[in-house]
Short mmCIF file of C-alpha atoms and ligand atoms in Angstrom, two decimals:
data_model
loop_
_atom_site.label_atom_id
_atom_site.label_comp_id
_atom_site.label_asym_id
_atom_site.label_seq_id
_atom_site.Cartn_x
_atom_site.Cartn_y
_atom_site.Cartn_z
CA MET A 1 -22.53 -54.93 -25.94
CA ALA A 2 -20.73 -57.47 -28.13
CA PRO A 3 -16.92 -57.10 -28.02
CA GLU A 4 -15.31 -55.25 -30.95
CA GLU A 5 -13.46 -57.71 -33.30
CA TYR A 6 -10.28 -57.11 -35.12
CA ASP A 7 -7.73 -59.19 -37.08
CA CYS A 8 -5.10 -58.12 -34.60
CA ILE A 9 -4.67 -56.39 -31.29
CA VAL A 10 -1.34 -54.82 -30.37
CA ILE A 11 -0.80 -53.92 -26.67
CA GLY A 12 1.53 -51.07 -26.06
CA ALA A 13 2.01 -47.94 -28.22
CA GLY A 14 5.76 -47.49 -27.78
CA ILE A 15 7.95 -47.58 -30.85
CA GLN A 16 7.71 -51.40 -31.24
CA GLY A 17 3.95 -51.69 -30.91
CA SER A 18 3.43 -48.58 -33.12
CA PHE A 19 5.53 -49.98 -35.92
CA THR A 20 3.97 -53.40 -35.62
CA ALA A 21 0.50 -51.92 -35.94
CA TYR A 22 1.75 -49.83 -38.88
CA HIS A 23 2.90 -52.91 -40.82
CA LEU A 24 -0.34 -54.85 -39.99
CA ALA A 25 -2.51 -51.96 -41.13
CA LYS A 26 -0.49 -51.67 -44.38
CA HIS A 27 -1.25 -55.44 -44.89
CA LYS A 28 -4.93 -54.58 -44.67
CA LYS A 29 -5.35 -56.23 -41.32
CA SER A 30 -7.97 -54.53 -39.14
CA THR A 31 -5.78 -53.60 -36.15
CA LEU A 32 -6.34 -52.17 -32.67
CA LEU A 33 -3.46 -50.48 -30.84
CA LEU A 34 -4.15 -50.27 -27.10
CA GLU A 35 -2.12 -48.03 -24.80
CA GLN A 36 -2.53 -47.71 -21.00
CA PHE A 37 -1.56 -44.01 -20.82
CA ALA A 38 -2.95 -41.02 -22.70
CA LEU A 39 -0.62 -40.38 -25.67
CA PRO A 40 1.97 -38.99 -25.86
CA HIS A 41 3.52 -40.06 -22.50
CA THR A 42 6.89 -40.20 -20.89
CA ARG A 43 6.56 -43.30 -18.61
CA GLY A 44 7.96 -46.07 -20.80
CA SER A 45 11.09 -46.35 -23.00
CA SER A 46 10.36 -44.58 -26.27
CA HIS A 47 9.86 -40.92 -25.24
CA GLY A 48 12.35 -38.09 -25.60
CA GLN A 49 13.80 -36.34 -28.62
CA SER A 50 16.74 -38.41 -29.69
CA ARG A 51 18.15 -41.88 -30.15
CA ILE A 52 21.30 -43.08 -31.88
CA ILE A 53 20.92 -45.00 -35.11
CA ARG A 54 23.95 -46.98 -36.27
CA LYS A 55 25.08 -50.23 -37.99
CA SER A 56 28.10 -50.89 -35.85
CA TYR A 57 27.14 -54.13 -34.07
CA ASN A 58 29.00 -57.35 -33.20
CA GLU A 59 26.31 -59.72 -34.64
CA ASP A 60 25.66 -59.89 -38.37
CA VAL A 61 21.94 -60.27 -37.90
CA TYR A 62 21.64 -56.86 -36.30
CA ILE A 63 23.70 -55.28 -39.09
CA HIS A 64 21.53 -56.96 -41.74
CA MET A 65 18.36 -55.83 -39.94
CA MET A 66 19.75 -52.29 -39.78
CA GLU A 67 20.30 -52.17 -43.52
CA GLU A 68 16.57 -52.67 -44.00
CA SER A 69 15.67 -50.53 -41.08
CA TYR A 70 17.38 -47.53 -42.61
CA GLU A 71 15.29 -47.94 -45.74
CA LEU A 72 12.10 -48.24 -43.63
CA TRP A 73 12.90 -45.15 -41.68
CA SER A 74 13.36 -43.25 -44.96
CA LEU A 75 10.03 -44.65 -46.19
CA LEU A 76 8.27 -43.40 -43.12
CA GLU A 77 9.89 -39.96 -43.55
CA ARG A 78 8.43 -39.82 -47.13
CA GLU A 79 5.02 -41.10 -46.05
CA ALA A 80 4.75 -38.64 -43.15
CA GLY A 81 6.48 -35.69 -44.85
CA VAL A 82 8.79 -35.11 -41.85
CA ALA A 83 12.49 -35.49 -41.24
CA LEU A 84 13.04 -38.20 -38.65
CA HIS A 85 16.76 -38.72 -39.01
CA ARG A 86 19.87 -36.56 -38.97
CA HIS A 87 23.22 -37.75 -40.19
CA THR A 88 26.01 -37.05 -37.57
CA GLY A 89 28.46 -40.01 -37.86
CA LEU A 90 29.21 -42.17 -34.74
CA LEU A 91 32.58 -42.08 -33.01
CA VAL A 92 33.37 -45.54 -31.44
CA MET A 93 36.18 -45.53 -28.88
CA GLY A 94 37.42 -48.49 -26.82
CA PRO A 95 40.49 -50.38 -25.64
CA GLU A 96 42.38 -51.28 -28.85
CA ASN A 97 43.03 -54.82 -27.84
CA GLY A 98 39.80 -55.19 -25.85
CA LYS A 99 37.28 -57.87 -26.92
CA ASP A 100 34.37 -55.42 -27.54
CA PHE A 101 36.38 -53.02 -29.76
CA GLN A 102 37.96 -55.88 -31.76
CA CYS A 103 34.65 -57.64 -32.24
CA ILE A 104 32.79 -54.51 -33.47
CA LYS A 105 35.61 -53.43 -35.64
CA GLY A 106 35.87 -56.95 -37.18
CA SER A 107 32.20 -57.18 -37.94
CA VAL A 108 32.07 -53.60 -39.40
CA GLU A 109 34.93 -54.51 -41.72
CA LYS A 110 33.39 -57.84 -42.64
CA ASN A 111 30.07 -56.18 -43.48
CA LYS A 112 31.72 -53.36 -45.42
CA ILE A 113 30.18 -50.66 -43.33
CA PRO A 114 31.79 -47.35 -44.27
CA VAL A 115 34.11 -46.22 -41.39
CA VAL A 116 37.05 -43.93 -41.04
CA GLU A 117 39.78 -45.20 -38.67
CA LEU A 118 41.34 -42.41 -36.53
CA GLN A 119 45.01 -42.74 -35.73
CA ARG A 120 46.01 -41.39 -32.29
CA HIS A 121 48.05 -38.62 -33.79
CA GLU A 122 45.12 -37.23 -35.84
CA PHE A 123 42.39 -37.87 -33.25
CA SER A 124 42.51 -34.44 -31.54
CA GLN A 125 42.48 -32.63 -34.89
CA ARG A 126 39.46 -34.62 -36.13
CA ILE A 127 37.66 -34.72 -32.72
CA PRO A 128 38.54 -31.65 -30.74
CA ASN A 129 37.69 -31.42 -27.03
CA VAL A 130 37.84 -35.15 -26.42
CA ASN A 131 40.70 -36.94 -24.66
CA LEU A 132 41.20 -40.38 -26.11
CA THR A 133 42.11 -42.84 -23.30
CA GLU A 134 45.55 -44.19 -23.29
CA GLY A 135 45.39 -47.59 -24.98
CA ASP A 136 42.10 -46.86 -26.75
CA ALA A 137 41.54 -46.88 -30.54
CA ALA A 138 38.74 -45.05 -32.48
CA PHE A 139 36.81 -45.07 -35.70
CA VAL A 140 33.89 -43.15 -37.08
CA GLU A 141 30.90 -44.89 -38.62
CA ASN A 142 29.90 -42.49 -41.35
CA THR A 143 26.29 -43.52 -41.93
CA ALA A 144 25.24 -43.28 -38.22
CA GLY A 145 23.26 -40.43 -36.71
CA ILE A 146 20.28 -39.33 -34.71
CA LEU A 147 16.62 -40.41 -34.85
CA TYR A 148 14.02 -37.85 -33.64
CA ALA A 149 12.28 -40.22 -31.33
CA ASP A 150 9.07 -38.40 -30.34
CA ARG A 151 8.46 -37.34 -33.87
CA ALA A 152 9.10 -40.86 -35.19
CA ILE A 153 6.63 -42.50 -32.92
CA ARG A 154 4.01 -39.83 -33.78
CA ALA A 155 4.68 -40.44 -37.48
CA ALA A 156 4.34 -44.21 -37.27
CA GLN A 157 0.98 -43.81 -35.44
CA MET A 158 -0.29 -41.28 -37.89
CA ILE A 159 0.43 -43.58 -40.93
CA PHE A 160 -1.07 -46.49 -38.97
CA GLN A 161 -4.30 -44.43 -38.59
CA GLN A 162 -4.28 -43.35 -42.21
CA HIS A 163 -4.40 -47.07 -43.17
CA GLY A 164 -7.48 -47.52 -41.03
CA GLY A 165 -5.83 -48.53 -37.80
CA VAL A 166 -7.54 -47.75 -34.44
CA ILE A 167 -5.71 -46.37 -31.49
CA LYS A 168 -7.34 -46.41 -28.03
CA ASP A 169 -5.17 -44.70 -25.42
CA GLY A 170 -5.88 -44.42 -21.76
CA GLN A 171 -6.92 -48.08 -21.84
CA LYS A 172 -4.83 -50.34 -19.58
CA VAL A 173 -5.19 -54.05 -20.47
CA LEU A 174 -6.31 -55.91 -17.37
CA GLN A 175 -6.96 -59.33 -18.70
CA ILE A 176 -6.07 -61.56 -21.68
CA GLU A 177 -7.90 -64.76 -22.48
CA PRO A 178 -6.04 -67.00 -25.06
CA GLY A 179 -8.02 -68.88 -27.62
CA SER A 180 -8.53 -69.10 -31.39
CA MET A 181 -10.02 -65.62 -30.84
CA VAL A 182 -7.99 -63.83 -28.08
CA THR A 183 -10.06 -61.71 -25.77
CA VAL A 184 -8.53 -58.66 -24.24
CA SER A 185 -10.20 -56.56 -21.55
CA THR A 186 -9.37 -53.03 -20.41
CA GLY A 187 -11.22 -50.83 -17.89
CA SER A 188 -13.38 -49.54 -20.66
CA GLY A 189 -13.89 -52.29 -23.17
CA VAL A 190 -13.58 -55.88 -24.24
CA TYR A 191 -11.96 -56.64 -27.59
CA ARG A 192 -11.44 -59.80 -29.57
CA ALA A 193 -8.90 -60.63 -32.38
CA LYS A 194 -7.53 -63.57 -34.27
CA SER A 195 -4.02 -62.67 -33.06
CA LEU A 196 -2.41 -60.61 -30.32
CA VAL A 197 1.00 -58.87 -30.16
CA ILE A 198 2.35 -57.91 -26.73
CA THR A 199 4.82 -55.00 -26.89
CA ALA A 200 4.46 -53.68 -23.44
CA GLY A 201 8.08 -52.64 -22.79
CA PRO A 202 8.89 -52.50 -19.04
CA TRP A 203 5.40 -54.06 -18.31
CA ALA A 204 5.96 -57.10 -20.52
CA ASN A 205 6.07 -59.55 -17.70
CA THR A 206 2.95 -58.04 -15.96
CA LEU A 207 1.04 -58.83 -19.17
CA LEU A 208 2.70 -62.18 -19.83
CA LYS A 209 1.49 -63.33 -16.47
CA HIS A 210 -2.06 -63.37 -17.95
CA VAL A 211 -0.87 -65.94 -20.51
CA GLY A 212 1.25 -68.05 -18.12
CA LEU A 213 4.73 -66.90 -19.13
CA GLN A 214 7.56 -65.03 -17.43
CA LEU A 215 10.74 -63.98 -19.04
CA PRO A 216 13.96 -63.09 -17.31
CA LEU A 217 13.59 -59.38 -17.81
CA LYS A 218 15.15 -56.73 -15.57
CA VAL A 219 13.70 -53.23 -15.70
CA VAL A 220 16.21 -50.49 -14.95
CA LYS A 221 15.92 -46.72 -14.71
CA ILE A 222 18.28 -44.61 -16.73
CA ASN A 223 19.11 -41.15 -15.58
CA VAL A 224 19.19 -39.31 -18.93
CA CYS A 225 21.69 -36.60 -18.35
CA TYR A 226 22.47 -33.40 -20.28
CA TRP A 227 25.80 -31.70 -19.58
CA LYS A 228 26.56 -28.01 -20.16
CA GLU A 229 29.16 -26.99 -22.66
CA LYS A 230 31.79 -24.62 -21.13
CA VAL A 231 32.00 -22.99 -24.62
CA PRO A 232 28.55 -23.09 -26.18
CA GLY A 233 28.51 -25.04 -29.45
CA SER A 234 31.81 -26.94 -28.91
CA TYR A 235 29.98 -30.40 -29.01
CA SER A 236 27.08 -29.27 -31.15
CA LEU A 237 25.45 -30.66 -34.24
CA LYS A 238 26.25 -27.26 -35.88
CA ASN A 239 29.98 -27.96 -35.22
CA HIS A 240 29.53 -31.39 -36.82
CA PHE A 241 30.28 -33.19 -33.55
CA PRO A 242 29.25 -36.85 -33.89
CA CYS A 243 27.34 -39.15 -31.64
CA PHE A 244 29.71 -41.36 -29.65
CA ILE A 245 29.95 -44.70 -27.91
CA GLN A 246 32.82 -45.33 -25.44
CA LEU A 247 33.21 -49.13 -25.04
CA GLN A 248 34.66 -50.52 -21.83
CA PRO A 249 35.26 -47.09 -20.07
CA LYS A 250 37.78 -47.09 -17.22
CA GLU A 251 35.06 -45.94 -14.81
CA ALA A 252 32.58 -48.90 -15.09
CA GLU A 253 31.45 -52.15 -16.64
CA TYR A 254 29.06 -50.83 -19.31
CA ASP A 255 29.32 -48.50 -22.19
CA ILE A 256 28.86 -44.75 -22.14
CA TYR A 257 27.24 -42.94 -25.12
CA GLY A 258 26.44 -39.42 -26.12
CA ILE A 259 24.55 -37.25 -28.67
CA PRO A 260 25.73 -33.77 -29.73
CA SER A 261 24.01 -30.80 -28.27
CA ASN A 262 20.88 -29.95 -30.11
CA GLU A 263 17.60 -30.64 -28.24
CA TYR A 264 18.56 -28.41 -25.37
CA PRO A 265 20.93 -25.78 -26.85
CA GLY A 266 24.33 -25.79 -25.08
CA LEU A 267 23.66 -29.20 -23.40
CA MET A 268 25.08 -32.47 -24.57
CA LYS A 269 23.33 -35.72 -23.77
CA VAL A 270 25.75 -38.33 -22.23
CA CYS A 271 24.40 -41.42 -20.44
CA TYR A 272 25.63 -44.69 -18.86
CA HIS A 273 24.22 -47.75 -20.66
CA MET A 274 22.88 -49.30 -17.49
CA GLY A 275 20.87 -48.17 -14.43
CA SER A 276 19.39 -49.46 -11.19
CA GLU A 277 16.62 -51.96 -11.05
CA THR A 278 13.14 -50.53 -10.54
CA ASP A 279 9.47 -51.40 -10.68
CA PRO A 280 8.12 -49.53 -13.79
CA ASN A 281 5.20 -48.23 -11.73
CA GLU A 282 7.56 -46.80 -9.12
CA ARG A 283 10.22 -45.37 -11.43
CA ASP A 284 10.47 -42.04 -9.63
CA LYS A 285 11.02 -43.67 -6.32
CA GLN A 286 14.23 -45.14 -7.62
CA MET A 287 16.72 -42.44 -6.63
CA ASP A 288 19.97 -44.19 -7.15
CA LYS A 289 22.41 -41.86 -9.02
CA SER A 290 25.50 -44.07 -9.27
CA ASP A 291 25.10 -43.98 -13.05
CA VAL A 292 25.30 -40.19 -12.98
CA ASP A 293 28.48 -40.35 -10.95
CA ILE A 294 30.07 -42.77 -13.43
CA VAL A 295 29.31 -40.48 -16.35
CA SER A 296 30.53 -37.45 -14.25
CA ARG A 297 33.92 -39.06 -13.64
CA TYR A 298 34.16 -40.04 -17.34
CA ILE A 299 33.31 -36.51 -18.52
CA SER A 300 35.96 -34.98 -16.14
CA ARG A 301 38.49 -37.27 -17.77
CA CYS A 302 37.55 -37.38 -21.43
CA PHE A 303 35.23 -34.39 -22.23
CA PRO A 304 37.04 -31.45 -20.63
CA GLY A 305 34.71 -28.96 -22.47
CA LEU A 306 31.66 -30.07 -20.45
CA GLU A 307 30.75 -29.15 -16.91
CA PRO A 308 30.93 -32.39 -14.91
CA GLU A 309 27.57 -31.82 -13.14
CA PRO A 310 24.41 -32.65 -15.19
CA ALA A 311 22.27 -29.57 -16.00
CA VAL A 312 19.20 -31.52 -16.76
CA VAL A 313 18.32 -35.09 -15.65
CA GLU A 314 15.32 -36.94 -17.16
CA SER A 315 14.22 -40.56 -16.69
CA CYS A 316 13.74 -43.52 -19.01
CA LEU A 317 13.49 -47.24 -18.60
CA TYR A 318 15.44 -50.13 -20.11
CA THR A 319 14.03 -53.68 -20.14
CA VAL A 320 17.07 -55.89 -20.17
CA THR A 321 17.46 -59.59 -21.03
CA PRO A 322 20.37 -61.66 -19.57
CA ASP A 323 22.24 -61.63 -23.00
CA HIS A 324 20.95 -58.17 -24.05
CA HIS A 325 19.35 -59.59 -27.13
CA PHE A 326 15.69 -58.89 -27.94
CA VAL A 327 12.72 -61.33 -27.63
CA LEU A 328 10.87 -61.68 -30.82
CA ASP A 329 8.82 -64.86 -30.86
CA HIS A 330 5.49 -66.62 -30.65
CA HIS A 331 4.22 -67.53 -27.26
CA PRO A 332 5.53 -71.11 -26.67
CA THR A 333 1.91 -72.43 -26.18
CA PHE A 334 -0.32 -69.98 -27.87
CA ASN A 335 0.77 -69.55 -31.52
CA ASN A 336 -1.52 -66.63 -32.17
CA ILE A 337 0.16 -64.57 -29.36
CA VAL A 338 3.34 -62.86 -30.36
CA ILE A 339 5.89 -61.19 -28.02
CA GLY A 340 8.22 -58.33 -28.64
CA ALA A 341 10.21 -57.60 -25.45
CA GLY A 342 13.54 -57.08 -23.81
CA PHE A 343 14.87 -54.47 -26.06
CA SER A 344 17.74 -53.93 -23.65
CA GLY A 345 18.32 -50.24 -24.29
CA HIS A 346 19.08 -50.59 -27.97
CA GLY A 347 15.84 -51.32 -29.68
CA PHE A 348 14.64 -47.91 -31.06
CA LYS A 349 16.68 -47.87 -34.31
CA PHE A 350 15.16 -51.23 -35.11
CA GLY A 351 11.56 -50.15 -34.64
CA PRO A 352 10.55 -50.41 -38.28
CA ILE A 353 12.08 -53.83 -38.84
CA VAL A 354 11.07 -55.18 -35.46
CA GLY A 355 7.55 -54.12 -36.27
CA LYS A 356 7.79 -55.78 -39.66
CA MET A 357 8.95 -59.13 -38.13
CA LEU A 358 6.35 -59.07 -35.31
CA SER A 359 3.62 -58.42 -37.95
CA GLU A 360 4.96 -61.33 -40.04
CA LEU A 361 4.83 -63.61 -37.00
CA SER A 362 1.34 -62.43 -36.22
CA MET A 363 0.12 -63.08 -39.77
CA GLY A 364 1.66 -66.55 -39.63
CA GLN A 365 4.24 -65.72 -42.25
CA LYS A 366 8.00 -66.70 -42.24
CA PRO A 367 9.92 -63.81 -40.67
CA SER A 368 12.27 -61.91 -42.89
CA TYR A 369 15.32 -62.70 -40.78
CA ASP A 370 16.50 -65.68 -38.81
CA LEU A 371 14.99 -65.03 -35.33
CA SER A 372 16.83 -67.80 -33.40
CA LEU A 373 18.90 -65.26 -31.49
CA PHE A 374 15.67 -63.78 -30.20
CA SER A 375 13.64 -66.80 -29.16
CA THR A 376 11.92 -67.30 -25.83
CA GLY A 377 13.32 -70.81 -25.76
CA ARG A 378 16.89 -69.61 -25.13
CA PHE A 379 15.89 -68.80 -21.56
CA HIS A 380 14.42 -72.26 -20.91
CA THR A 381 11.23 -70.62 -19.64
CA HIS A 382 8.24 -72.79 -18.91
CA SER A 383 4.89 -71.74 -20.13
CA ARG A 384 2.01 -72.51 -17.72
CA PRO A 385 -1.04 -72.04 -19.91
CA ASN A 386 -3.57 -72.58 -17.12
CA LEU A 387 -2.39 -69.62 -15.06
C1 FAD B 1 17.62 -43.32 -22.05
C2 FAD B 1 17.46 -44.30 -23.18
C3 FAD B 1 18.23 -44.12 -24.29
C4 FAD B 1 18.13 -45.00 -25.38
N1 FAD B 1 18.89 -44.88 -26.48
C5 FAD B 1 18.75 -45.64 -27.51
C6 FAD B 1 19.48 -45.36 -28.71
O1 FAD B 1 20.34 -44.48 -28.74
N2 FAD B 1 19.30 -46.17 -29.77
C7 FAD B 1 18.37 -47.21 -29.74
O2 FAD B 1 18.25 -47.87 -30.82
N3 FAD B 1 17.62 -47.40 -28.68
C8 FAD B 1 17.81 -46.70 -27.58
N4 FAD B 1 17.03 -46.88 -26.39
C9 FAD B 1 16.14 -48.03 -26.38
C10 FAD B 1 14.82 -47.86 -26.99
O3 FAD B 1 14.29 -46.51 -26.73
C11 FAD B 1 13.88 -48.95 -26.46
O4 FAD B 1 14.51 -50.19 -26.81
C12 FAD B 1 12.52 -48.87 -27.13
O5 FAD B 1 11.95 -47.50 -26.92
C13 FAD B 1 11.56 -49.89 -26.55
O6 FAD B 1 10.26 -49.73 -27.04
P1 FAD B 1 9.05 -50.57 -26.55
O7 FAD B 1 8.00 -50.23 -27.51
O8 FAD B 1 9.50 -51.95 -26.43
O9 FAD B 1 8.69 -49.99 -25.05
P2 FAD B 1 7.86 -48.77 -24.57
O10 FAD B 1 8.24 -47.59 -25.33
O11 FAD B 1 7.99 -48.72 -23.11
O12 FAD B 1 6.40 -49.10 -25.01
C14 FAD B 1 5.58 -50.02 -24.30
C15 FAD B 1 4.21 -49.49 -24.13
O13 FAD B 1 3.32 -50.44 -23.68
C16 FAD B 1 2.37 -49.79 -22.81
N5 FAD B 1 1.74 -50.67 -21.89
C17 FAD B 1 2.37 -51.45 -21.00
N6 FAD B 1 1.46 -52.16 -20.32
C18 FAD B 1 0.24 -51.95 -20.82
C19 FAD B 1 -1.04 -52.36 -20.57
N7 FAD B 1 -1.36 -53.26 -19.56
N8 FAD B 1 -2.11 -51.90 -21.31
C20 FAD B 1 -1.83 -51.06 -22.37
N9 FAD B 1 -0.65 -50.57 -22.62
C21 FAD B 1 0.39 -51.00 -21.93
C22 FAD B 1 3.25 -48.72 -22.12
O14 FAD B 1 2.50 -47.71 -21.47
C23 FAD B 1 4.14 -48.22 -23.18
O15 FAD B 1 3.64 -47.10 -23.83
C24 FAD B 1 17.15 -46.03 -25.34
C25 FAD B 1 16.31 -46.13 -24.23
C26 FAD B 1 16.42 -45.22 -23.19
C27 FAD B 1 15.48 -45.49 -21.97
#
């Protein structure tokens, strides 16, 4: 049988691939979205009920991208007729004179993001049940909140299909042959397209091997922990408790973040922003719980209203670049192959705008934002096209 032909093939139906496909279909490009697992699944990085959405970032480009991302999330809410976002505010805490807190505060002020600074004497009134660390300062970003992740991904895929897009799940891509028409083979079919977008999350390097490229990506397992409230409701959405980020906690090198209790009533989600390296196919063999211990010690110290033992532990994967910035670029040799990878545990909120830019790259258009921060060239990787 002759291979099916499309304008574009997108590999990987996580949030980034789903939004890339969504934008391509809206531009009337015939698009195939291939996914190795039956949808929906919980083996990658985009599953689960909640993600934080915020504008507080050090780098202007992320802040500018988030301005548009918020608009695109609202557009998807209207198109799909579902609520995907809930406003909660984001409490940012960190050492007052520390580099991270100073940078983020500076860039929030520069970009006029609405925030409320909390003085130490008013902190406990405004944020009950949290101990602000000695030497830490705090502010609340008003516009931040929660994205309903599983619902969001379903909505993007639904609108993609309404615009004529084709999803084939349970089809693992086994081979890619570059060319003016790229050929992609799965266990069940062969497909050809003028352009290819690879958004394979933790499996990015497995796929990039087929096109002679390897990126310095580290895949880590995150233990997604939910902690029981001693008094039900004390850290809940109903009680207007915000999402939070603790920069430079005393317990460890990376940040700790949390989402008010909602998805599992009485349980608040609090996680460490790093985990232990793993092979994505062997995620459940990675049993290291040192990230859970870090959060437990932090909770004992700063969240006295939570039991310091997790009540529920789920798993998710980060794909981390050395500088924690994304990869959004053309393949260095094959211009009609586009890569979205290395979202380093903070990519979900950018889904709509990342998808827009990957679709622009794949259609040969100038991307809406300066993508130099996200280039493959920054790693000095060498493409070996004949592999
Ligand atoms: C615990 C946790 C908390 C997070 N919190 C936040 C947050 O608060 N805010 C935020 O903005 N971000 C957050 N993130 C990060 C965000 O969720 C990720 O950056 C984002 O989901 C990455 O999406 P992706 O599409 O790149 O990857 P994935 O969702 O992993 O999608 C890749 C897809 O490609 C498929 N695939 C791979 N290989 C093949 C193949 N050979 N053939 C076919 N299909 C293939 C996979 O099966 C998978 O479905 C968090 C992540 C985790 C794990």
